[in-house]
């Protein structure tokens, strides 16, 4: 099989995930897009591992081992990420990323004013 | 096109060619079209639950691609962990954050066009570089498969034991972290306190497998 097929598919999947991360507003949908990007990397790892194990007689199978590690880390990441999203939702009542702007630079003055009011009270 | 002519000159020297694709290549292309289309629908649909269901199609298609690349063990792990548990977790997350059923007009944020520009530019650059670098490279899929459970297990437990064990500690830390994060403070504990922890621990168990 031509190596370009899996490599191009993986690049396109990665860019689809990139678009999702940048354009989506709901935090859970952003996590889905991150999963897409991780899967693109996995496909690359598997394809190049199969290629190297044939042409270079590489016996470590590093690509497949790293793919398994990536899958496990992605499972951990999705668990922690959803726990954080749920905590944010419980505190704020929303999971829109656009509304979580407490550390944004434009709102600095408001936060400072609120802090000052708290300090004086 | 210069690319096609270069491929043709290579095809004359090598026993492979663009114009005579093997059955595996045709299958790979068809499945990759389905996978990519499902991924595009996942990031563009306005119905949040449908996005999770299209993600299942994408991940299943990728499992088929792994099978075509003779990586059986990875393919079944993909089905078990991603399709089996990660998507269920995501659906739990959507329901616990009370995602609206049906169309939600504000699924995409305002910087949609900037995101589209960045993604298309990145795709063009990546595809150009990858095609230019690997247009004369072929995977030899004939012979014994290189990703059976036996081979993967042998290499995993011969050369990758230390990272494997470190990963189990990481998964334990993630499990504890998910429970701590999704637990309510003692005073305001209600019945909903335990529900977010359940999907978190499930994924960790699947991940260790």
CSV table of C-alpha atoms in Angstrom, one decimal:
chain,number,residue,atom,x,y,z
A,1,UNK,CA,0.0,0.0,0.0
A,2,UNK,CA,1.2,3.5,-0.8
A,3,UNK,CA,2.3,5.2,2.5
A,4,UNK,CA,0.8,8.5,1.3
A,5,UNK,CA,-2.8,7.2,1.8
A,6,UNK,CA,-2.7,6.8,5.6
A,7,UNK,CA,-0.4,9.9,6.0
A,8,UNK,CA,-2.8,12.1,4.0
A,9,UNK,CA,-5.8,10.8,5.8
A,10,UNK,CA,-4.2,11.4,9.1
A,11,UNK,CA,-3.2,15.0,8.2
A,12,UNK,CA,-6.8,15.7,7.0
A,13,UNK,CA,-8.3,14.2,10.2
A,14,UNK,CA,-5.9,16.3,12.3
A,15,UNK,CA,-7.0,19.5,10.6
A,16,UNK,CA,-10.6,18.6,11.0
A,17,UNK,CA,-10.0,18.2,14.7
A,18,UNK,CA,-8.1,21.5,14.7
A,19,UNK,CA,-11.1,23.3,13.1
A,20,UNK,CA,-13.4,21.7,15.7
A,21,UNK,CA,-11.2,22.8,18.6
A,22,UNK,CA,-11.1,26.4,17.3
A,23,UNK,CA,-14.7,26.8,16.1
A,24,UNK,CA,-16.8,24.9,18.7
A,25,UNK,CA,-18.3,26.6,21.6
A,26,UNK,CA,-19.5,23.8,23.8
A,27,UNK,CA,-16.7,22.3,25.9
A,28,UNK,CA,-17.7,18.7,25.4
A,29,UNK,CA,-17.6,19.2,21.6
A,30,UNK,CA,-14.1,20.7,22.0
A,31,UNK,CA,-13.1,17.5,23.8
A,32,UNK,CA,-14.5,15.4,20.9
A,33,UNK,CA,-12.4,17.4,18.5
A,34,UNK,CA,-9.3,16.7,20.6
A,35,UNK,CA,-10.2,13.0,20.3
A,36,UNK,CA,-10.2,13.4,16.5
A,37,UNK,CA,-6.7,14.9,16.6
A,38,UNK,CA,-5.4,12.2,18.9
A,39,UNK,CA,-6.8,9.6,16.5
A,40,UNK,CA,-5.0,11.2,13.6
A,41,UNK,CA,-1.8,10.8,15.4
A,42,UNK,CA,-2.5,7.2,16.2
A,43,UNK,CA,-3.1,6.4,12.6
A,44,UNK,CA,0.2,8.0,11.7
A,45,UNK,CA,2.0,5.9,14.4
A,46,UNK,CA,0.4,2.7,13.2
A,47,UNK,CA,1.1,3.3,9.5
A,48,UNK,CA,4.7,4.2,10.0
A,49,UNK,CA,5.2,1.3,12.4
A,50,UNK,CA,4.0,-1.2,9.8
A,51,UNK,CA,6.2,0.5,7.2
A,52,UNK,CA,9.3,0.5,9.4
A,53,UNK,CA,8.8,-3.1,10.7
A,54,UNK,CA,9.0,-4.3,7.0
A,55,UNK,CA,11.6,-2.1,5.5
A,56,UNK,CA,14.0,-1.5,8.4
A,57,UNK,CA,13.3,-4.7,10.2
A,58,UNK,CA,12.5,-2.8,13.3
A,59,UNK,CA,11.5,-5.2,16.0
A,60,UNK,CA,10.7,-2.8,18.9
A,61,UNK,CA,7.2,-2.0,17.4
A,62,UNK,CA,7.6,1.4,19.0
A,63,UNK,CA,4.7,2.8,16.9
A,64,UNK,CA,2.2,0.3,18.1
A,65,UNK,CA,3.3,0.5,21.7
A,66,UNK,CA,3.1,4.3,21.6
A,67,UNK,CA,-0.3,4.0,20.1
A,68,UNK,CA,-1.5,1.9,23.0
A,69,UNK,CA,-0.1,4.4,25.4
A,70,UNK,CA,-1.8,7.2,23.5
A,71,UNK,CA,-5.1,5.5,23.7
A,72,UNK,CA,-4.8,5.0,27.5
A,73,UNK,CA,-3.7,8.6,28.0
A,74,UNK,CA,-6.6,9.8,25.9
A,75,UNK,CA,-9.0,7.8,28.1
A,76,UNK,CA,-7.5,9.4,31.2
A,77,UNK,CA,-7.7,12.8,29.5
A,78,UNK,CA,-11.3,12.5,28.6
A,79,UNK,CA,-12.2,11.4,32.2
A,80,UNK,CA,-10.4,14.3,33.8
A,81,UNK,CA,-11.6,16.8,31.1
A,82,UNK,CA,-15.2,15.8,31.6
A,83,UNK,CA,-14.8,16.1,35.4
A,84,UNK,CA,-13.5,19.6,34.9
A,85,UNK,CA,-16.3,20.5,32.5
A,86,UNK,CA,-18.9,19.2,35.0
A,87,UNK,CA,-17.3,21.1,37.8
A,88,UNK,CA,-17.4,24.3,35.7
A,89,UNK,CA,-21.0,23.6,34.7
A,90,UNK,CA,-22.0,23.1,38.4
A,91,UNK,CA,-20.3,26.4,39.4
A,92,UNK,CA,-21.3,28.6,36.5
A,93,UNK,CA,-24.4,26.9,35.0
A,94,UNK,CA,-22.9,26.9,31.5
A,95,UNK,CA,-20.3,24.9,29.5
A,96,UNK,CA,-19.8,27.5,26.8
A,97,UNK,CA,-16.1,28.2,26.5
A,98,UNK,CA,-16.8,31.7,25.2
A,99,UNK,CA,-18.3,32.8,28.5
A,100,UNK,CA,-15.4,31.6,30.7
A,101,UNK,CA,-13.5,34.9,30.3
A,102,UNK,CA,-12.4,35.6,33.9
A,103,UNK,CA,-8.7,35.7,32.9
A,104,UNK,CA,-9.3,37.5,29.6
A,105,UNK,CA,-7.3,40.7,29.2
A,106,UNK,CA,-10.3,42.8,28.1
A,107,UNK,CA,-12.1,42.3,31.4
A,108,UNK,CA,-9.1,43.1,33.6
A,109,UNK,CA,-10.6,46.4,34.8
A,110,UNK,CA,-13.8,44.8,35.9
A,111,UNK,CA,-12.0,42.1,37.9
A,112,UNK,CA,-9.7,44.7,39.5
A,113,UNK,CA,-12.7,46.9,40.4
A,114,UNK,CA,-14.5,43.9,41.9
A,115,UNK,CA,-11.3,42.9,43.9
A,116,UNK,CA,-11.0,46.5,45.2
A,117,UNK,CA,-14.6,46.5,46.2
A,118,UNK,CA,-14.1,43.2,48.0
A,119,UNK,CA,-10.9,44.5,49.7
A,120,UNK,CA,-12.6,47.7,51.0
A,121,UNK,CA,-15.8,45.9,52.1
B,1,UNK,CA,1.0,17.4,-13.2
B,2,UNK,CA,4.5,17.0,-12.1
B,3,UNK,CA,3.5,14.8,-9.2
B,4,UNK,CA,1.7,12.3,-11.4
B,5,UNK,CA,4.6,12.1,-13.9
B,6,UNK,CA,7.1,11.6,-11.1
B,7,UNK,CA,4.9,8.8,-9.7
B,8,UNK,CA,4.7,7.3,-13.2
B,9,UNK,CA,8.5,7.3,-13.6
B,10,UNK,CA,8.8,5.6,-10.2
B,11,UNK,CA,6.1,3.2,-11.1
B,12,UNK,CA,8.2,2.1,-14.1
B,13,UNK,CA,11.1,1.2,-11.8
B,14,UNK,CA,9.1,-0.2,-8.9
B,15,UNK,CA,6.5,-3.0,-9.2
B,16,UNK,CA,3.9,-0.6,-7.8
B,17,UNK,CA,1.8,2.0,-9.5
B,18,UNK,CA,-0.9,4.6,-8.9
B,19,UNK,CA,-2.8,3.3,-11.9
B,20,UNK,CA,-3.0,-0.3,-10.7
B,21,UNK,CA,-4.2,0.0,-7.1
B,22,UNK,CA,-4.5,-3.2,-5.1
B,23,UNK,CA,-7.7,-4.3,-3.5
B,24,UNK,CA,-6.4,-3.2,-0.1
B,25,UNK,CA,-5.7,0.3,-1.4
B,26,UNK,CA,-9.2,0.6,-2.9
B,27,UNK,CA,-10.8,-0.5,0.4
B,28,UNK,CA,-8.6,1.8,2.3
B,29,UNK,CA,-9.6,4.8,0.1
B,30,UNK,CA,-13.3,4.0,0.4
B,31,UNK,CA,-13.2,3.6,4.2
B,32,UNK,CA,-11.1,6.8,4.5
B,33,UNK,CA,-13.6,8.8,2.5
B,34,UNK,CA,-16.3,7.6,4.9
B,35,UNK,CA,-14.1,8.3,7.9
B,36,UNK,CA,-13.3,11.8,6.8
B,37,UNK,CA,-16.9,12.6,6.0
B,38,UNK,CA,-18.0,11.4,9.4
B,39,UNK,CA,-15.3,13.5,11.0
B,40,UNK,CA,-16.4,16.6,9.0
B,41,UNK,CA,-20.0,16.1,10.1
B,42,UNK,CA,-18.8,15.7,13.7
B,43,UNK,CA,-17.2,19.1,13.8
B,44,UNK,CA,-19.9,20.9,11.8
B,45,UNK,CA,-23.3,19.5,12.9
B,46,UNK,CA,-25.5,21.7,15.1
B,47,UNK,CA,-27.1,18.8,17.0
B,48,UNK,CA,-24.8,18.0,19.9
B,49,UNK,CA,-25.8,14.4,20.4
B,50,UNK,CA,-25.5,13.7,16.7
B,51,UNK,CA,-21.9,14.9,16.9
B,52,UNK,CA,-21.1,12.2,19.4
B,53,UNK,CA,-22.8,9.6,17.2
B,54,UNK,CA,-20.9,10.6,14.1
B,55,UNK,CA,-17.8,10.4,16.2
B,56,UNK,CA,-18.6,6.7,16.6
B,57,UNK,CA,-18.6,6.3,12.8
B,58,UNK,CA,-15.2,8.1,12.6
B,59,UNK,CA,-13.6,5.9,15.3
B,60,UNK,CA,-15.1,2.7,13.8
B,61,UNK,CA,-13.7,3.7,10.4
B,62,UNK,CA,-10.3,4.2,11.9
B,63,UNK,CA,-10.5,0.7,13.5
B,64,UNK,CA,-11.1,-0.7,10.0
B,65,UNK,CA,-8.1,1.2,8.7
B,66,UNK,CA,-6.0,-0.3,11.5
B,67,UNK,CA,-7.2,-3.8,10.4
B,68,UNK,CA,-6.3,-3.0,6.8
B,69,UNK,CA,-2.8,-2.0,8.0
B,70,UNK,CA,-2.6,-5.5,9.7
B,71,UNK,CA,-2.6,-4.0,13.2
B,72,UNK,CA,-5.3,-6.2,14.7
B,73,UNK,CA,-4.6,-5.6,18.4
B,74,UNK,CA,-4.7,-1.8,18.0
B,75,UNK,CA,-8.0,-2.1,16.0
B,76,UNK,CA,-9.7,-4.1,18.8
B,77,UNK,CA,-8.4,-1.8,21.4
B,78,UNK,CA,-9.8,1.1,19.4
B,79,UNK,CA,-13.2,-0.5,19.3
B,80,UNK,CA,-13.1,-1.4,23.0
B,81,UNK,CA,-11.8,1.8,24.5
B,82,UNK,CA,-12.9,4.6,22.1
B,83,UNK,CA,-16.2,3.3,20.7
B,84,UNK,CA,-17.0,1.4,23.9
B,85,UNK,CA,-16.2,3.8,26.6
B,86,UNK,CA,-14.9,7.2,25.5
B,87,UNK,CA,-18.0,7.9,23.4
B,88,UNK,CA,-20.3,6.7,26.2
B,89,UNK,CA,-18.4,9.1,28.5
B,90,UNK,CA,-18.9,12.0,26.1
B,91,UNK,CA,-22.6,11.2,25.9
B,92,UNK,CA,-22.7,11.2,29.7
B,93,UNK,CA,-21.0,14.6,29.7
B,94,UNK,CA,-23.4,16.0,27.2
B,95,UNK,CA,-26.4,14.8,29.2
B,96,UNK,CA,-25.0,16.0,32.6
B,97,UNK,CA,-24.3,19.5,31.2
B,98,UNK,CA,-27.9,19.5,30.0
B,99,UNK,CA,-27.0,19.9,26.3
B,100,UNK,CA,-30.1,20.8,24.3
B,101,UNK,CA,-31.7,18.0,22.3
B,102,UNK,CA,-32.2,19.1,18.7
B,103,UNK,CA,-30.6,22.0,16.8
B,104,UNK,CA,-28.7,24.6,18.8
B,105,UNK,CA,-27.9,27.7,16.7
B,106,UNK,CA,-24.9,28.7,18.9
B,107,UNK,CA,-22.9,25.5,18.5
B,108,UNK,CA,-20.2,27.4,16.6
B,109,UNK,CA,-18.5,30.4,18.1
B,110,UNK,CA,-17.9,33.7,16.4
B,111,UNK,CA,-14.4,32.9,15.2
B,112,UNK,CA,-15.6,30.3,12.9
B,113,UNK,CA,-14.1,31.8,9.7
B,114,UNK,CA,-10.7,32.3,11.4
B,115,UNK,CA,-10.8,28.7,12.5
B,116,UNK,CA,-11.7,27.6,8.9
B,117,UNK,CA,-8.8,29.6,7.5
B,118,UNK,CA,-6.3,28.1,10.0
B,119,UNK,CA,-7.5,24.6,9.4
B,120,UNK,CA,-7.5,24.8,5.6
B,121,UNK,CA,-4.0,26.4,5.6
B,122,UNK,CA,-2.7,23.7,8.0
B,123,UNK,CA,-4.3,21.0,5.9
B,124,UNK,CA,-2.7,22.3,2.7
B,125,UNK,CA,0.7,22.7,4.2
B,126,UNK,CA,0.6,19.2,5.9
B,127,UNK,CA,-0.7,17.4,2.8
B,128,UNK,CA,1.8,19.1,0.5
B,129,UNK,CA,4.7,18.2,2.8
B,130,UNK,CA,3.6,14.6,3.4
B,131,UNK,CA,2.9,13.9,-0.3
B,132,UNK,CA,6.2,15.4,-1.3
B,133,UNK,CA,8.1,13.4,1.3
B,134,UNK,CA,6.5,10.0,0.9
B,135,UNK,CA,5.4,9.8,-2.7
B,136,UNK,CA,7.9,7.0,-3.5
B,137,UNK,CA,7.3,5.0,-0.3
B,138,UNK,CA,5.3,1.8,-0.2
B,139,UNK,CA,4.2,-0.4,2.7
B,140,UNK,CA,4.7,-4.0,2.0
B,141,UNK,CA,1.6,-5.6,3.4
B,142,UNK,CA,2.3,-9.1,2.2
B,143,UNK,CA,3.6,-11.8,4.5
B,144,UNK,CA,2.9,-12.3,8.2
B,145,UNK,CA,0.9,-9.5,9.9
B,146,UNK,CA,3.0,-7.2,12.0
B,147,UNK,CA,0.4,-6.3,14.6
B,148,UNK,CA,-1.1,-9.5,16.0
B,149,UNK,CA,-1.7,-9.8,19.7
B,150,UNK,CA,1.3,-12.1,20.1
B,151,UNK,CA,3.8,-9.7,18.5
B,152,UNK,CA,2.4,-6.6,20.1
B,153,UNK,CA,2.3,-8.3,23.5
B,154,UNK,CA,5.9,-9.6,23.1
B,155,UNK,CA,7.3,-6.2,22.2
B,156,UNK,CA,5.2,-4.5,24.9
B,157,UNK,CA,6.4,-6.7,27.7
B,158,UNK,CA,9.9,-7.1,26.5
B,159,UNK,CA,10.9,-3.5,25.7
B,160,UNK,CA,8.1,-1.3,27.0
B,161,UNK,CA,7.5,-2.7,30.5
B,162,UNK,CA,8.7,0.5,32.4
B,163,UNK,CA,6.5,2.9,30.4
B,164,UNK,CA,3.6,0.4,30.8
B,165,UNK,CA,3.9,0.4,34.6
B,166,UNK,CA,4.3,4.1,34.7
B,167,UNK,CA,1.2,4.5,32.7
B,168,UNK,CA,-0.8,2.4,35.2
B,169,UNK,CA,0.3,4.8,37.9
B,170,UNK,CA,-0.8,7.7,35.7
B,171,UNK,CA,-4.2,6.1,35.2
B,172,UNK,CA,-4.6,5.7,38.9
B,173,UNK,CA,-3.8,9.3,39.4
B,174,UNK,CA,-6.3,10.3,36.7
B,175,UNK,CA,-9.0,8.1,38.4
B,176,UNK,CA,-8.4,9.7,41.8
B,177,UNK,CA,-8.3,13.1,40.2
B,178,UNK,CA,-11.6,12.6,38.4
B,179,UNK,CA,-13.3,11.5,41.6
B,180,UNK,CA,-11.9,14.4,43.5
B,181,UNK,CA,-12.9,16.9,40.9
B,182,UNK,CA,-16.4,15.6,40.4
B,183,UNK,CA,-17.2,15.3,44.1
B,184,UNK,CA,-19.1,18.0,45.8
B,185,UNK,CA,-18.0,19.7,49.0
B,186,UNK,CA,-19.2,18.0,52.1
B,187,UNK,CA,-21.9,20.5,53.2
B,188,UNK,CA,-23.7,20.5,49.9
B,189,UNK,CA,-23.5,16.9,49.0
B,190,UNK,CA,-26.5,15.6,47.2
B,191,UNK,CA,-27.5,12.6,45.1
B,192,UNK,CA,-25.9,14.1,42.0
B,193,UNK,CA,-22.5,14.0,43.6
B,194,UNK,CA,-21.7,10.4,42.7
B,195,UNK,CA,-23.0,10.4,39.1
B,196,UNK,CA,-20.1,12.2,37.4
B,197,UNK,CA,-17.6,9.9,39.1
B,198,UNK,CA,-19.0,6.8,37.6
B,199,UNK,CA,-18.1,7.4,34.0
B,200,UNK,CA,-14.7,8.7,35.0
B,201,UNK,CA,-13.8,5.5,36.8
B,202,UNK,CA,-15.2,3.4,34.0
B,203,UNK,CA,-12.9,4.9,31.4
B,204,UNK,CA,-9.9,4.3,33.6
B,205,UNK,CA,-10.7,0.6,33.9
B,206,UNK,CA,-11.1,0.3,30.2
B,207,UNK,CA,-7.8,2.1,29.7
B,208,UNK,CA,-5.8,-0.3,31.9
B,209,UNK,CA,-7.0,-3.2,29.9
